[in-house]
Structures are given as structure tokens and as C-alpha cells.
Coordinates of N, CA and C in Angstrom, one line a residue:
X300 N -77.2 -34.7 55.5 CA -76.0 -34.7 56.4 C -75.0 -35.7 56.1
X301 N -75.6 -36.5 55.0 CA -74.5 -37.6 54.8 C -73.1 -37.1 54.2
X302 N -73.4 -36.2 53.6 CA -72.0 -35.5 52.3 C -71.7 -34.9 53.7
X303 N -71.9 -34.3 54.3 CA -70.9 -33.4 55.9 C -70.1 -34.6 56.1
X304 N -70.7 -36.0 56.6 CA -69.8 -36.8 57.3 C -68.5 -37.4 56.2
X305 N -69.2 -38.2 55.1 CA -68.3 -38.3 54.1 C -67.3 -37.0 53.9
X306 N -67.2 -35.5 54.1 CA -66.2 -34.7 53.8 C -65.3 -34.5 55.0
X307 N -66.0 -34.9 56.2 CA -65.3 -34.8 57.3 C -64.6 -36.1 57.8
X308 N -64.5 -37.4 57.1 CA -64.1 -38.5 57.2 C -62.8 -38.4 56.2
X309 N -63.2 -37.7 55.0 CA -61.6 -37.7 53.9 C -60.9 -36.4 54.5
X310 N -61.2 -35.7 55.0 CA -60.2 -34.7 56.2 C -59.2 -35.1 57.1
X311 N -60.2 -36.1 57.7 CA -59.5 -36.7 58.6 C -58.4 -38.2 58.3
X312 N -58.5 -38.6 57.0 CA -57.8 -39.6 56.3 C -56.5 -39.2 56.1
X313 N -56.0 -40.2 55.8 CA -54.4 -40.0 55.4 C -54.6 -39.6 54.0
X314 N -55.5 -39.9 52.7 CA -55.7 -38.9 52.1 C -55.4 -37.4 51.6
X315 N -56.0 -36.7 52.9 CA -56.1 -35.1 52.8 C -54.4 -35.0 52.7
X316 N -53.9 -35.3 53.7 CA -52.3 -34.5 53.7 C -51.3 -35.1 52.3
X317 N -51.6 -36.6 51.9 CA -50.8 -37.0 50.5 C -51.4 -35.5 49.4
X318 N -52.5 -35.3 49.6 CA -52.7 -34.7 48.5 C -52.5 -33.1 48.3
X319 N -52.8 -32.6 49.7 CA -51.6 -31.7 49.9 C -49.9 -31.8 49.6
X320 N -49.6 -32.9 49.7 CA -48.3 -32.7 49.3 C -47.9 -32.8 48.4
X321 N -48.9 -33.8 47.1 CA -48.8 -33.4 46.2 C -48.9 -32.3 45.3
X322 N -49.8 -31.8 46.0 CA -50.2 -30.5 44.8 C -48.9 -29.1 45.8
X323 N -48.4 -29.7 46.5 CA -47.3 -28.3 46.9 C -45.8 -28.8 46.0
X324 N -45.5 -30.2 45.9 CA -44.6 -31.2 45.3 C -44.8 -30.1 43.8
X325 N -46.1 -30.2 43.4 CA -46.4 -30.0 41.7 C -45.6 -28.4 41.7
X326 N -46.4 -27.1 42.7 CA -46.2 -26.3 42.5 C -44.6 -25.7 42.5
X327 N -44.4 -26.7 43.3 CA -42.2 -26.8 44.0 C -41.7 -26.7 42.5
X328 N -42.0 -28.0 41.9 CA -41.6 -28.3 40.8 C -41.5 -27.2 39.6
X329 N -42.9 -26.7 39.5 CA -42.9 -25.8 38.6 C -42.5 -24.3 38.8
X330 N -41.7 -24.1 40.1 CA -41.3 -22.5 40.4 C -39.9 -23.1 40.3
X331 N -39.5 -24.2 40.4 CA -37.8 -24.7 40.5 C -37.7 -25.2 39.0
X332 N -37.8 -26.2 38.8 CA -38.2 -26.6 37.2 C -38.0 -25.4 35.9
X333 N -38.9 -24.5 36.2 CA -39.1 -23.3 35.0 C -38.1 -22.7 34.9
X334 N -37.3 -22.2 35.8 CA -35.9 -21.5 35.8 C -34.7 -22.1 35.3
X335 N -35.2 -23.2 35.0 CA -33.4 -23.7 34.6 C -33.5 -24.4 32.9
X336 N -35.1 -23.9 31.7 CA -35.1 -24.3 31.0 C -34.4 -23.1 30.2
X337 N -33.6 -23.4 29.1 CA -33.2 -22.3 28.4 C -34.2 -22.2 27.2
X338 N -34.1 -20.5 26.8 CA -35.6 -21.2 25.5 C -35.0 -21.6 24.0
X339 N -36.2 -21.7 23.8 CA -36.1 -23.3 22.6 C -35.8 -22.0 21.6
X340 N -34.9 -22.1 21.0 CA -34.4 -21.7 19.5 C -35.5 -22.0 18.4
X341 N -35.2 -21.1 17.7 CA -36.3 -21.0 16.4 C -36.0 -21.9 15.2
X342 N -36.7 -22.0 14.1 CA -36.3 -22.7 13.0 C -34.7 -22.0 11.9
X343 N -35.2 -20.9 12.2 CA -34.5 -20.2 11.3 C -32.9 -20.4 12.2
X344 N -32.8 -19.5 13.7 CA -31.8 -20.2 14.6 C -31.3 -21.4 14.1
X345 N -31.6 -22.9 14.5 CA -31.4 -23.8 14.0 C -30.3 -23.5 12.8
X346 N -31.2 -23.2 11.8 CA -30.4 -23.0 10.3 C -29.2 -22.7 10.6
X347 N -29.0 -21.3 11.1 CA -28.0 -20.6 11.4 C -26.7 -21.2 12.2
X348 N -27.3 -22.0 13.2 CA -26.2 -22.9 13.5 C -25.8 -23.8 13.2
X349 N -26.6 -24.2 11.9 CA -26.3 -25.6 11.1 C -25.2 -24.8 10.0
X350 N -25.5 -23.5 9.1 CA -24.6 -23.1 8.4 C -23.2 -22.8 9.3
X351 N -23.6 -22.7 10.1 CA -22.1 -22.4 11.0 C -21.8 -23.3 11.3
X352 N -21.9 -24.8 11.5 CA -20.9 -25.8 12.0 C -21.1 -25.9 13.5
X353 N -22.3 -25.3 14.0 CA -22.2 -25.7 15.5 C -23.0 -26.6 16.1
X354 N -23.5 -27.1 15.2 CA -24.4 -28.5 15.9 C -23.6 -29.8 15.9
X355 N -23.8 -30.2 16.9 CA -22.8 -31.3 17.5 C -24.1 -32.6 17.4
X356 N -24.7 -32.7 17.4 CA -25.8 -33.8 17.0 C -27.4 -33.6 17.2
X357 N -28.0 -34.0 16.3 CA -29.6 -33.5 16.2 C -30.1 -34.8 16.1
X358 N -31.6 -34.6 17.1 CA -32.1 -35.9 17.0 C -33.9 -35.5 16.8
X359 N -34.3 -36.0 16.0 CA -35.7 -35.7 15.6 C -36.8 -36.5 16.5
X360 N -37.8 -36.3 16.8 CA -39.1 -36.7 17.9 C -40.6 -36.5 17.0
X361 N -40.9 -37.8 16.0 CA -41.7 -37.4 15.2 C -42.6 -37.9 16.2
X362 N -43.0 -37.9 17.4 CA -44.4 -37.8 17.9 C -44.5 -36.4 18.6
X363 N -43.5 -36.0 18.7 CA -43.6 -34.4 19.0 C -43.4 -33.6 18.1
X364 N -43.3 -33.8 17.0 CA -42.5 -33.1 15.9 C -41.3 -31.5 16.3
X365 N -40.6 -32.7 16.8 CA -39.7 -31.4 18.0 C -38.4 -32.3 17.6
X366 N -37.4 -30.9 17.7 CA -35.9 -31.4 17.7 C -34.9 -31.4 18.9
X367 N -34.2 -32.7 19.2 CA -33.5 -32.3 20.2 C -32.0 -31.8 19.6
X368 N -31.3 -30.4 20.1 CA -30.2 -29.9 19.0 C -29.1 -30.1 20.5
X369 N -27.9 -30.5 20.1 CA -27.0 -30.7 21.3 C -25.6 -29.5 20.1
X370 N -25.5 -28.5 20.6 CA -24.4 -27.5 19.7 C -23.0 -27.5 20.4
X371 N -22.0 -27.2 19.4 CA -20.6 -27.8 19.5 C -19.9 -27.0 21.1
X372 N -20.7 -26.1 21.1 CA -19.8 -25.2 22.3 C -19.6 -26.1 23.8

């Protein structure tokens, strides 16, 4: 009966509801969040706007090995 009391003591803590609000905070985020990424262009893409003159500045992330591309429009 000890684990009943210990679960019915973190219920009743200010605990339970932070962590509810976290994890509804997380889910907020990721249904608001997701909608407003545009998607990531491909390598070859890239190319194509590099032969065209529309990249306005590129910045490389060698711990991600990911590009950030900012294009002229």
C-alpha cells in the first residue's frame, strides 16, 4: 500500500498540474510550430538558385551539417 500513497501524494502536489501543462505547452507548440515551417529545399534546389543569382547569403552548420539559405526575393 505504500506505492497507492506515494501516487496519491504526487496527485495531489503542485507537481501533477506543472506537468500537465507542460506536456499540453509541448503538444500547443508542435500543432502551432509545424504550420509555419516552410520545407527545406533540396541539394540540387539549392544549386539552382545559386546558378540563378538568388541567394542573398548562405551560412553553413558543420555540427548539423545543414545550410542556412536566406534567397534574394
Amino acid at each position: 500500500m505504500r506505492g497507492n500513497s506515494t501516487m496519491s501524494r504526487f496527485f495531489k502536489s503542485a507537481a501533477f498540474p506543472i506537468l500537465i501543462v507542460v506536456v499540453l505547452a509541448f503538444f500547443a507548440q508542435k500543432l502551432i510550430g509545424g504550420t509555419s515551417h516552410t520545407p527545406k529545399p533540396s541539394f540540387g534546389q539549392l544549386v539552382g538558385y545559386l546558378q540563378q543569382n538568388e541567394v542573398k547569403q548562405i551560412s553553413l552548420d558543420q555540427k548539423n551539417l545543414s545550410a542556412n539559405v536566406t534567397l534574394t526575393q
